[in-house]
Every structure is written in structure tokens, then in C-alpha cells.
Short mmCIF file of N, CA and C in Angstrom, two decimals:
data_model
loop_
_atom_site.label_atom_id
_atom_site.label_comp_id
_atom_site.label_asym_id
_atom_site.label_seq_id
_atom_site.Cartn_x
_atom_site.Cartn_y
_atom_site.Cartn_z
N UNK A 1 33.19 -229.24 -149.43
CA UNK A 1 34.57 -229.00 -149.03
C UNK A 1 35.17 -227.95 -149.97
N UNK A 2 35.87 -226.76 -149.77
CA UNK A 2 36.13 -226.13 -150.01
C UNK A 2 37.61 -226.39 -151.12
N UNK A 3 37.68 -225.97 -152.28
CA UNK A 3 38.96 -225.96 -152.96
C UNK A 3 40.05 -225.30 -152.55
N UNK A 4 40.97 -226.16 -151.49
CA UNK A 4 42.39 -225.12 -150.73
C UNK A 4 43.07 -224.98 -152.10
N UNK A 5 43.43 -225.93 -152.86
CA UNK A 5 44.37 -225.11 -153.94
C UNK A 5 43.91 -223.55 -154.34
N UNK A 6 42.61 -223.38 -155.01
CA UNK A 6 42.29 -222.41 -155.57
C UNK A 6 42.33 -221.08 -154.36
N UNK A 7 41.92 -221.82 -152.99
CA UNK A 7 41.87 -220.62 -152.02
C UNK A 7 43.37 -220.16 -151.52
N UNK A 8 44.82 -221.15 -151.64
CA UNK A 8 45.70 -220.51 -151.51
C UNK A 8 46.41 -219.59 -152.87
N UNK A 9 45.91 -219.91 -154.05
CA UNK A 9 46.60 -219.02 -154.94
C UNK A 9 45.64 -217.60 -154.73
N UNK A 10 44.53 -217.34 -154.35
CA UNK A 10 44.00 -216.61 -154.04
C UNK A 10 44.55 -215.77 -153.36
N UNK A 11 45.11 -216.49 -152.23
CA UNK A 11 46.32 -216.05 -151.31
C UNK A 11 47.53 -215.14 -151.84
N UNK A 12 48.07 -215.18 -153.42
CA UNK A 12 49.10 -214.96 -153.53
C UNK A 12 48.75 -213.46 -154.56
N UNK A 13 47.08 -212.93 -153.99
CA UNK A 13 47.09 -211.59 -154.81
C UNK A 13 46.85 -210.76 -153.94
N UNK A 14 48.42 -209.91 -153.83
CA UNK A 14 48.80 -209.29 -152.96
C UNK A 14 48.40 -207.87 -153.33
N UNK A 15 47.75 -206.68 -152.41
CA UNK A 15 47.96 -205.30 -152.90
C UNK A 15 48.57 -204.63 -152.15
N UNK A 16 49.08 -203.54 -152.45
CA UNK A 16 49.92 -202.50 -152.14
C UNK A 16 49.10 -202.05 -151.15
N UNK A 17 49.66 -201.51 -150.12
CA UNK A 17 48.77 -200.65 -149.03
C UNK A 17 48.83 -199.25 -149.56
N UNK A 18 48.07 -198.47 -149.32
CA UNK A 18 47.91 -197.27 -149.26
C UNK A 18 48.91 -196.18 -148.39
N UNK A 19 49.26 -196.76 -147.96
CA UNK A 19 50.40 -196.47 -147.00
C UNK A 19 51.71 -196.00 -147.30
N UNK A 20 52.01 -196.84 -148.36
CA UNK A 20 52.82 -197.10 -149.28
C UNK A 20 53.21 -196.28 -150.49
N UNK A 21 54.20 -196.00 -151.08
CA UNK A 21 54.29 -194.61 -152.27
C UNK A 21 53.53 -195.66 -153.48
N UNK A 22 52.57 -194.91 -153.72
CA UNK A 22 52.24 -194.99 -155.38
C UNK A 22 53.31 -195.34 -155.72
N UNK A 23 52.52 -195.69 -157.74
CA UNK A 23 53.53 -196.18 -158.55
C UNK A 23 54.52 -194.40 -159.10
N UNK A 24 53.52 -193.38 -159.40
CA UNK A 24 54.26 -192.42 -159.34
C UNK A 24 54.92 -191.58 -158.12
N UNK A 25 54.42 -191.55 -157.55
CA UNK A 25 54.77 -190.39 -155.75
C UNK A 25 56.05 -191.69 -155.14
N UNK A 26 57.13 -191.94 -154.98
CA UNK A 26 57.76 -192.66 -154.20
C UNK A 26 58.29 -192.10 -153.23
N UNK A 27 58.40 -192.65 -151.89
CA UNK A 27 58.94 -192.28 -150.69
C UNK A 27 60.43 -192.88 -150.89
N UNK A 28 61.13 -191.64 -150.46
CA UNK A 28 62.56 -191.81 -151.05
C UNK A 28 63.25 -191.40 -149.87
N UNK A 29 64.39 -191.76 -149.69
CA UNK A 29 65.49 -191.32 -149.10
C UNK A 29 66.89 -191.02 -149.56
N UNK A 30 67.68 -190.62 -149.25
CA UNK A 30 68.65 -190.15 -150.15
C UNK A 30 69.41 -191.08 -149.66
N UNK A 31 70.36 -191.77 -150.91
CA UNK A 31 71.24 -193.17 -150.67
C UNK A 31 72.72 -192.35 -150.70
N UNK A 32 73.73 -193.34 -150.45
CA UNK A 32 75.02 -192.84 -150.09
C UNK A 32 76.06 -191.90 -151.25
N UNK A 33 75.23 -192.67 -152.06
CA UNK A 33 76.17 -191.78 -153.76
C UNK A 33 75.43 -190.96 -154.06
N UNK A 34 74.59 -190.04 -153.32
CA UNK A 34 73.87 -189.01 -153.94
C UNK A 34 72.67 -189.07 -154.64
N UNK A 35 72.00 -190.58 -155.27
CA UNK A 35 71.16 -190.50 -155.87
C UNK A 35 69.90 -191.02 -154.70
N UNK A 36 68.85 -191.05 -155.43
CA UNK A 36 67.80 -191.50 -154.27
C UNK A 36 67.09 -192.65 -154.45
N UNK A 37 66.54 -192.95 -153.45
CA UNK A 37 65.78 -194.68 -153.86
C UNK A 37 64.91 -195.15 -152.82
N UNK A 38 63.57 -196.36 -153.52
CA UNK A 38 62.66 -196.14 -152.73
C UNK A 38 62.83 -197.07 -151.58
N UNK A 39 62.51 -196.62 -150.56
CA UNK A 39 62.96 -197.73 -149.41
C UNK A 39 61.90 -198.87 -148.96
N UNK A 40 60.33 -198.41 -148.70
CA UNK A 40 59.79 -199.28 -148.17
C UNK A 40 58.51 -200.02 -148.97
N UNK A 41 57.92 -200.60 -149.09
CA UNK A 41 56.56 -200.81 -149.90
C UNK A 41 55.86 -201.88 -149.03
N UNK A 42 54.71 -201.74 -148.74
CA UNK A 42 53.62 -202.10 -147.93
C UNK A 42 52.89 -203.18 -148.58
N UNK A 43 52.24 -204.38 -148.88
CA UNK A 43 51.88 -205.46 -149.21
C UNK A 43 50.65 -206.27 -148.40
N UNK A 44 49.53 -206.24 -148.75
CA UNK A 44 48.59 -206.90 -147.43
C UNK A 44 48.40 -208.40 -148.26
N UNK A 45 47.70 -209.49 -148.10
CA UNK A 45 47.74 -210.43 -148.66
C UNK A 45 46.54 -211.39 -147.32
N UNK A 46 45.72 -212.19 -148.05
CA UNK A 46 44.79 -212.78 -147.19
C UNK A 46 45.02 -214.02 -146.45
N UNK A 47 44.62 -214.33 -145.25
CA UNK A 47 45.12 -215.61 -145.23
C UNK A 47 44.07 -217.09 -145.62
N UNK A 48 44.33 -218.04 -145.77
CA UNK A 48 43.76 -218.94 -145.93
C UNK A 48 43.05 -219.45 -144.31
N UNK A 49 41.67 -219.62 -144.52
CA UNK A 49 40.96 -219.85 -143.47
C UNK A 49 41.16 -221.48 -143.41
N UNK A 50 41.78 -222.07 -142.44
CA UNK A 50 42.06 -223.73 -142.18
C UNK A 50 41.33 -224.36 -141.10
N UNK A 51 41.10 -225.55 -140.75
CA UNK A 51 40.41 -225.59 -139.54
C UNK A 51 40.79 -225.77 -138.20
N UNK A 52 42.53 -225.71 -138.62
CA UNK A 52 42.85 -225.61 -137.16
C UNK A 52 43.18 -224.19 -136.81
N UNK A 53 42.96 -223.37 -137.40
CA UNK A 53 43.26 -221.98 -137.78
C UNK A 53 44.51 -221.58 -137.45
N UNK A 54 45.45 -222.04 -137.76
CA UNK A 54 46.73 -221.40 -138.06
C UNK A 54 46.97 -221.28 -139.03
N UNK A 55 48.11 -219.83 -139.68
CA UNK A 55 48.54 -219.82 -140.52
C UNK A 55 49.61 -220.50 -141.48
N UNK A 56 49.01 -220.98 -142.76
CA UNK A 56 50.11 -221.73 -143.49
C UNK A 56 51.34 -221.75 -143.86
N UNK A 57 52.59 -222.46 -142.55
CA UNK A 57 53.68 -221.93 -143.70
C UNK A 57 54.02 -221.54 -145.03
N UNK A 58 53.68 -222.49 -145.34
CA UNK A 58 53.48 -222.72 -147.28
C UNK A 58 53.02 -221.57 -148.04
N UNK A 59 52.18 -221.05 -147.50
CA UNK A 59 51.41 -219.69 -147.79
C UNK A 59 52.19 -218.43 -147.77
N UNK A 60 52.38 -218.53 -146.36
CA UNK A 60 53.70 -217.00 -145.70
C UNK A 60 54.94 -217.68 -146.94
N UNK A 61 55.25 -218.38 -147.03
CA UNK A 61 56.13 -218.25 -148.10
C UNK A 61 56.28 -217.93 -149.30
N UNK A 62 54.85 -218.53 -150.03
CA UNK A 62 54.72 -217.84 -151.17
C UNK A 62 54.83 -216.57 -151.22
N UNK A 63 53.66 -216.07 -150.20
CA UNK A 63 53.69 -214.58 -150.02
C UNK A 63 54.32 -213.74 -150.12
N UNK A 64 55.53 -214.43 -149.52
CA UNK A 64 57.09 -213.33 -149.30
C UNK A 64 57.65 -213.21 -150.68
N UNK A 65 57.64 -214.86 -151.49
CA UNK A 65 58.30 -214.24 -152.79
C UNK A 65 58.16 -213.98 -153.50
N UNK A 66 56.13 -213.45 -153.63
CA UNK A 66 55.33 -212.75 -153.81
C UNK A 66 55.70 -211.30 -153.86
N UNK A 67 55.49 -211.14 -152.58
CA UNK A 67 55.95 -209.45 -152.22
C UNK A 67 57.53 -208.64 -153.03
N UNK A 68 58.65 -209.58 -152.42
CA UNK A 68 59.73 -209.56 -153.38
C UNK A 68 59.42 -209.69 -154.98
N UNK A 69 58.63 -209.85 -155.39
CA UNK A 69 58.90 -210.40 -157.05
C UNK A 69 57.78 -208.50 -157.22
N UNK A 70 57.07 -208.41 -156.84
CA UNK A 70 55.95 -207.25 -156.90
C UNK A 70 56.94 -205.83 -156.50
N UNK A 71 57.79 -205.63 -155.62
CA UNK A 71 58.81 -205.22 -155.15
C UNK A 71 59.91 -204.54 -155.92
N UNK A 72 60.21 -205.81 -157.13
CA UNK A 72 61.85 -205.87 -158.00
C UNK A 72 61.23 -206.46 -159.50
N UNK A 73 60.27 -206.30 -160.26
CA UNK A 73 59.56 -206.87 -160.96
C UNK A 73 60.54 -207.14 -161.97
N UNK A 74 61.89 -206.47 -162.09
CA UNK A 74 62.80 -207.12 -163.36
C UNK A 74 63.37 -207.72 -162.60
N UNK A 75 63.41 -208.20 -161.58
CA UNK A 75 64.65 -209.51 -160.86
C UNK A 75 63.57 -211.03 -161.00
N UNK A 76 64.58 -211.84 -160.28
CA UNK A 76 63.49 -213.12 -159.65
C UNK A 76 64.40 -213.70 -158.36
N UNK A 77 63.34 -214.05 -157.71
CA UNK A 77 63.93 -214.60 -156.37
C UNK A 77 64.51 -216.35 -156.96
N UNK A 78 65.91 -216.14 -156.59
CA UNK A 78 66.31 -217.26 -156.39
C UNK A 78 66.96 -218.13 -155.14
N UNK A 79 66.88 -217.39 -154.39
CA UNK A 79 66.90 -217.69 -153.19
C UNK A 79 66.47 -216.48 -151.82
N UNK A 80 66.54 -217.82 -150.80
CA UNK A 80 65.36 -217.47 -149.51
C UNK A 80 65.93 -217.81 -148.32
N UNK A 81 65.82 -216.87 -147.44
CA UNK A 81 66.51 -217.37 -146.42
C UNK A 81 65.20 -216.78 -145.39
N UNK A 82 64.27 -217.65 -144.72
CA UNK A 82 63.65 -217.04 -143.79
C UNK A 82 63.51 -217.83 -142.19
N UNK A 83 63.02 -217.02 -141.69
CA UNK A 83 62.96 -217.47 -139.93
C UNK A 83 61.86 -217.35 -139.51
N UNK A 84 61.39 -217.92 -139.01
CA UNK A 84 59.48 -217.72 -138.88
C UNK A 84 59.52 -217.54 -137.01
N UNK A 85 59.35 -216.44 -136.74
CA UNK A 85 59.86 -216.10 -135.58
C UNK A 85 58.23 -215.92 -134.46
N UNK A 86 57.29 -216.31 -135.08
CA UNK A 86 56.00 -216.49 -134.22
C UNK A 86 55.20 -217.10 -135.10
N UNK A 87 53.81 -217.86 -134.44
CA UNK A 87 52.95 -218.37 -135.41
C UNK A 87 52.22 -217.63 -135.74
N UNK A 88 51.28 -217.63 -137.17
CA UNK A 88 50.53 -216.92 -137.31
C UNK A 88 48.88 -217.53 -137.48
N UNK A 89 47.89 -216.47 -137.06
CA UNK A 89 46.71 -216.90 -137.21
C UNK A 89 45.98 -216.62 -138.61
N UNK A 90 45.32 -217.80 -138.94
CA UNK A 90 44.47 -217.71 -139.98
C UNK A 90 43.32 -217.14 -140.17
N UNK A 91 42.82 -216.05 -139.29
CA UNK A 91 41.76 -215.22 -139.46
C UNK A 91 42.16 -213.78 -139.32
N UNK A 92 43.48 -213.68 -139.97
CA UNK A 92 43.88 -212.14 -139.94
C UNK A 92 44.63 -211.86 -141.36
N UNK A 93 44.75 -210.55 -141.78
CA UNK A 93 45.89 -210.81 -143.06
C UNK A 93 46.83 -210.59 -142.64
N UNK A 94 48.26 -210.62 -143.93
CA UNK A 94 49.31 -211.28 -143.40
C UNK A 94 49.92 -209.45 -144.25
N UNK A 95 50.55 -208.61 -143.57
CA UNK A 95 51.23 -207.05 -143.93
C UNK A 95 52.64 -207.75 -144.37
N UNK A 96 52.89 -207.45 -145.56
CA UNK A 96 54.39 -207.68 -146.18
C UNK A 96 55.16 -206.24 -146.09
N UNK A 97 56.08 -205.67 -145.19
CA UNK A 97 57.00 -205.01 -145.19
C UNK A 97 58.25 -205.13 -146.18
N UNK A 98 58.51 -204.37 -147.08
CA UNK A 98 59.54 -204.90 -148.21
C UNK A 98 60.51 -203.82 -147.93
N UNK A 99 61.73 -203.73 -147.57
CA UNK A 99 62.69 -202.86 -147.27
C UNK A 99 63.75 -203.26 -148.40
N UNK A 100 64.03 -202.44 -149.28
CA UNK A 100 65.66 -202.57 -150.38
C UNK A 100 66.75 -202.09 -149.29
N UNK A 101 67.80 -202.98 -149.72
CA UNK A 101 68.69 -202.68 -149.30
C UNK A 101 69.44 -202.24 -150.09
N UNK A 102 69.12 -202.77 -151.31
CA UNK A 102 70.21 -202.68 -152.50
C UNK A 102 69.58 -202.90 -153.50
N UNK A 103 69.45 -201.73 -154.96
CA UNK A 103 69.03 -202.23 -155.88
C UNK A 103 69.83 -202.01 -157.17
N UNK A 104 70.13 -202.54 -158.11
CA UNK A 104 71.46 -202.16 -158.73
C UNK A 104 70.99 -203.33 -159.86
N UNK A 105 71.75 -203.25 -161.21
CA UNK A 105 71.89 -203.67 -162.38
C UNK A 105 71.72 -205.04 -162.23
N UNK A 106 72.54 -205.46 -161.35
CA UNK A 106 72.95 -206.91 -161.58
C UNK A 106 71.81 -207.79 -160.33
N UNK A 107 71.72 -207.25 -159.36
CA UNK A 107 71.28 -207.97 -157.93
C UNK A 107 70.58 -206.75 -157.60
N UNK A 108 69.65 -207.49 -156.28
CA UNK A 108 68.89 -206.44 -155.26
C UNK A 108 69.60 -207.17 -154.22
N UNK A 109 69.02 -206.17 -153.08
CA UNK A 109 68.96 -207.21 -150.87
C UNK A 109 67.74 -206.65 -150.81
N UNK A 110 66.86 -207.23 -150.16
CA UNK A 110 65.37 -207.30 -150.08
C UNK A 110 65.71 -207.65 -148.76
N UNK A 111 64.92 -207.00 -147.71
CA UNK A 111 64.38 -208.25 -146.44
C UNK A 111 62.78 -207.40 -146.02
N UNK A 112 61.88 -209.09 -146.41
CA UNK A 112 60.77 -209.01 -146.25
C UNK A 112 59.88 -209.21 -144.50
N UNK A 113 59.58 -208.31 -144.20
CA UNK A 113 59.01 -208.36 -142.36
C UNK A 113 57.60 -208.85 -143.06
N UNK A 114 56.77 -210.12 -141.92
CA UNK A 114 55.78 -210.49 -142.40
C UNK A 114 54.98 -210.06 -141.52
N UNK A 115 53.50 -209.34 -140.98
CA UNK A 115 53.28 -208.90 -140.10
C UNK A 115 51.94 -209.50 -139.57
N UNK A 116 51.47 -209.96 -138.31
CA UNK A 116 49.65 -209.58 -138.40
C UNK A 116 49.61 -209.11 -137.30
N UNK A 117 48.52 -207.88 -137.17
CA UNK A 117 48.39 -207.64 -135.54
C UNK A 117 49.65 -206.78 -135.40
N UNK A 118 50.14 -207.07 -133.76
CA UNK A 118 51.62 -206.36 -133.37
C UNK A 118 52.44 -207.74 -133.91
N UNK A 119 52.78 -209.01 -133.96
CA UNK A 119 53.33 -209.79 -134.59
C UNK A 119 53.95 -209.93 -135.49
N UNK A 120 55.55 -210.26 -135.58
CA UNK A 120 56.58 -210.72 -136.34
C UNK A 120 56.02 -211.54 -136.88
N UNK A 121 55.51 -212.30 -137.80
CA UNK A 121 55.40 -213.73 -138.05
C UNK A 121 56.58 -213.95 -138.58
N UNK A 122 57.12 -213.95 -139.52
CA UNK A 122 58.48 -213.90 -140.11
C UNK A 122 58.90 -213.01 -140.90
N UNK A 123 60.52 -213.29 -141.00
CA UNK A 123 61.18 -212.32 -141.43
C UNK A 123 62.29 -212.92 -142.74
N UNK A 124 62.30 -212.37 -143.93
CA UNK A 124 62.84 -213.03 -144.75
C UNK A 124 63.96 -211.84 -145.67
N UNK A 125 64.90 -212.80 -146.17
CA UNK A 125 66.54 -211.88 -146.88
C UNK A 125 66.34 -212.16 -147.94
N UNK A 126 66.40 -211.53 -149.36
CA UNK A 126 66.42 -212.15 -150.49
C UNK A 126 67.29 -211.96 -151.59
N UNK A 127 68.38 -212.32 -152.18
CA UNK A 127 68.75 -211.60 -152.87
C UNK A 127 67.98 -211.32 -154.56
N UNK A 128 67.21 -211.35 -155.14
CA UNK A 128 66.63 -211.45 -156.39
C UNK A 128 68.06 -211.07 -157.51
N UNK A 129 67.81 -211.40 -158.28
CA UNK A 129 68.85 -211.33 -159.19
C UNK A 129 67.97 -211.09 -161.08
N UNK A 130 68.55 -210.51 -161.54
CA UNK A 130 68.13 -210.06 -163.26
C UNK A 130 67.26 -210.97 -163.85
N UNK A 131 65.95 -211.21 -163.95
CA UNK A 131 65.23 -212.34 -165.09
C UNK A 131 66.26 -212.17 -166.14
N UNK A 132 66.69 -213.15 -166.66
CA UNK A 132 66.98 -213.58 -168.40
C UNK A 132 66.60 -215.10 -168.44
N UNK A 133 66.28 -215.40 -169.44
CA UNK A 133 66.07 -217.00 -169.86
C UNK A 133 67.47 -217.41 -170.18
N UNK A 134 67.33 -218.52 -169.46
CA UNK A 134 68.83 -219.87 -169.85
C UNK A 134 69.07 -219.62 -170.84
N UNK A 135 69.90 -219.62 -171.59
CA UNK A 135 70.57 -219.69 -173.15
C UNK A 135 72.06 -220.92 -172.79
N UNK A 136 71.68 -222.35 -173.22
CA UNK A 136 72.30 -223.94 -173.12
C UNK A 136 73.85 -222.69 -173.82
N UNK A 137 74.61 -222.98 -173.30
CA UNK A 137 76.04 -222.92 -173.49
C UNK A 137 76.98 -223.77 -174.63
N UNK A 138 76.01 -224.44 -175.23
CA UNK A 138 76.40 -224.68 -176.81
C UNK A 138 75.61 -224.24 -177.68
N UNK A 139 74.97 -223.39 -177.65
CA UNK A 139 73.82 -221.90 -178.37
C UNK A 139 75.11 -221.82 -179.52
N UNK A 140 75.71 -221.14 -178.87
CA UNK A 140 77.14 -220.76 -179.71
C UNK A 140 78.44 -221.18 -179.98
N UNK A 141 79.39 -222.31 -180.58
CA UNK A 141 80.22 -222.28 -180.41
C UNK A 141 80.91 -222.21 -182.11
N UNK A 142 82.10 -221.29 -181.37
CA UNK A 142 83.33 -221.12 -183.03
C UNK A 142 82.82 -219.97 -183.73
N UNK A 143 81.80 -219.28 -183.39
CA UNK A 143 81.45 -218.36 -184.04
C UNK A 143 80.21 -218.72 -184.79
N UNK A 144 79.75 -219.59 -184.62
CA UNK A 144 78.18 -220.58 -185.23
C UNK A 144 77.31 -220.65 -184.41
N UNK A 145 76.30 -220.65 -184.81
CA UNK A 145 75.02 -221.11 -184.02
C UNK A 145 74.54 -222.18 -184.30
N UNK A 146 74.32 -223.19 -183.25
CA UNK A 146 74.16 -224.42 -183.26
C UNK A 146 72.74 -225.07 -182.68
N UNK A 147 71.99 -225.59 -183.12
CA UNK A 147 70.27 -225.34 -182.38
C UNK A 147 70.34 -226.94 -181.64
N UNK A 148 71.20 -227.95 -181.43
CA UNK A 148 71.19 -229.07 -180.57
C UNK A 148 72.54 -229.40 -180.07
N UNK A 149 72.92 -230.24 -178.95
CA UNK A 149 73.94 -230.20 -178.34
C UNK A 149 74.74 -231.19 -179.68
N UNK A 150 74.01 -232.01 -180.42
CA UNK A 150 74.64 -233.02 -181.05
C UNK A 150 75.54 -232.40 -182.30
N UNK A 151 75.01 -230.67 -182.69
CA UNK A 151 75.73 -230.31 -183.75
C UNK A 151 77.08 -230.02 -183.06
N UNK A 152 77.08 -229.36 -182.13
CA UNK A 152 78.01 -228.84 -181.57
C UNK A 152 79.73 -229.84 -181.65
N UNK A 153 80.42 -229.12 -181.58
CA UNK A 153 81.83 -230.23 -182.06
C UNK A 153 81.94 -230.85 -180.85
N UNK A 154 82.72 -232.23 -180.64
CA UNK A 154 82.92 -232.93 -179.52
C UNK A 154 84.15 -231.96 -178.56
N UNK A 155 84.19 -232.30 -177.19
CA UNK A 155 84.80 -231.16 -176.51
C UNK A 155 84.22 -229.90 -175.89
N UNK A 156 83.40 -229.27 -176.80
CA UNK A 156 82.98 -227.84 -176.72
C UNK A 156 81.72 -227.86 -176.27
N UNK A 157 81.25 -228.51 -174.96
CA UNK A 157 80.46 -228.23 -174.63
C UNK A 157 80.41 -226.85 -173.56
N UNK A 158 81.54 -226.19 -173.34
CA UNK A 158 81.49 -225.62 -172.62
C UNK A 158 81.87 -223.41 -173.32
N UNK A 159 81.88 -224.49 -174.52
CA UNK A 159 81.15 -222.92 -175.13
C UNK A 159 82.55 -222.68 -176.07
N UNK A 160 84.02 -223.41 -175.92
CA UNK A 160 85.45 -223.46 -176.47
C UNK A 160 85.44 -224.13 -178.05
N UNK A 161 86.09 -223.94 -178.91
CA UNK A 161 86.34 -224.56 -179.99
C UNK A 161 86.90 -225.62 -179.75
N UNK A 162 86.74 -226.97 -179.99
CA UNK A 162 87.39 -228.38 -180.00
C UNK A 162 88.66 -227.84 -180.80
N UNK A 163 90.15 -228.62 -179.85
CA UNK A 163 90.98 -228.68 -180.07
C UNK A 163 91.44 -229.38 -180.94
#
């Protein structure tokens, strides 16, 4: 019996199509403020062979926030909004279409087209937003640095000097 765990993370090593702008050559279009930016990036990804041979939701999902994370590599997807608008088969790969809508300091708009064949399989919106690590909101309070919630003064958990 075959290891599905190991064969769906397998699943989640996605390459760039050829199709697609290199990491240097980007296919650009000119955006509304004058500057330019890349619009599309191409993504193939394998599917997991099952025995009823359909394709894994579970899978097309990773995939997508796969493609998005490969896409926006300083953001992270924190949310997903997708529609799975045909089924897909498990003996084909799965084409990740990545279109920016928006890429900017703070946020991206991503919407990921999932493809096999002539087939929609689904279609997904993402907004990704800036990686930083949590920093607990009593890190700092009064002008101190405090390394447990228990040093912190009573009151100020919310980052204020106790009154």
C-alpha cells in the first residue's frame, strides 16, 4: 500500500512553467501609477493517483496556497476563499494560473485559476498579507521589556501603563 501522506506532500512541489517569466525576464504590464508589475505566473503541480481517481480536494487546496505563497514569497496566505467549479481527475496535473491584482507593502489580491485539460477545476481569491512573527502585546509595556505576561503590571495587558 502505497504512503498517501508522503505522495500528497509530493503533491505540494510545484514548478514554474516555462511559459511563465523567469525569475529575471518578467512579463509585465504597465499598472495605473506608471510603474510596472508582473501579472501572471504559471505553476504545474502533480496529482495524487487515488483509486477512485478523482482529484483530491485537500490537495487542489494545498496547491493553491502553494502557488500563492511561491507567487508573494514575503506575504502568507491567511485567508481563502475558493469555489471548486468542476471535478478534477487524478491522472492529469493540476496548471496553477496566479494573476496579482495587487501587490503593495502591506497586502497582495491574488486569484488563483486551477486548471487540467480545457477545465476550470477551481478558482481561488487570496488576500496574503506581510510574514512577521507574533510579538505577545505585553513584549513591551511603560517603556520596559518584559519576557512573561506575569512581569507585566496588572491592567496592561493590552500594551497601556496600569493606572
Amino acid at each position: 500500500m502505497p504512503d498517501l501522506w508522503s505522495e500528497l506532500l509530493t503533491c505540494l512541489d510545484l514548478r514554474q512553467r516555462p511559459t511563465s517569466p523567469a525569475s529575471g525576464a518578467t512579463e509585465t504590464r504597465p499598472a495605473t501609477d506608471g510603474r510596472r508589475r508582473e501579472t501572471l505566473t504559471v505553476y504545474e503541480g502533480p496529482s495524487q493517483r487515488l483509486d477512485h481517481g478523482w482529484l483530491y480536494g485537500g490537495q487542489l487546496l494545498a496547491q493553491i496556497v502553494r502557488a500563492a505563497m511561491c507567487a508573494c514569497p514575503a506575504k502568507a496566505v491567511e485567508s481563502l476563499h475558493v469555489v471548486f467549479a468542476h471535478e478534477g481527475k487524478g491522472d492529469s496535473p493540476v496548471f496553477h494560473i496566479v494573476q496579482r491584482r495587487h501587490e503593495g507593502r502591506s497586502f497582495a489580491a491574488l486569484t488563483v485559476t486551477a486548471r487540467q485539460k480545457r477545465d476550470v477545476v477551481a478558482t481561488a481569491v487570496t488576500p496574503p498579507s506581510p510574514t512577521t512573527e507574533w510579538t505577545p502585546p505585553w513584549t513591551r509595556i511603560a517603556g520596559r521589556t518584559v519576557t512573561t505576561p506575569r512581569e507585566a503590571p496588572i491592567g496592561s495587558s493590552s500594551g497601556q501603563p496600569a493606572a
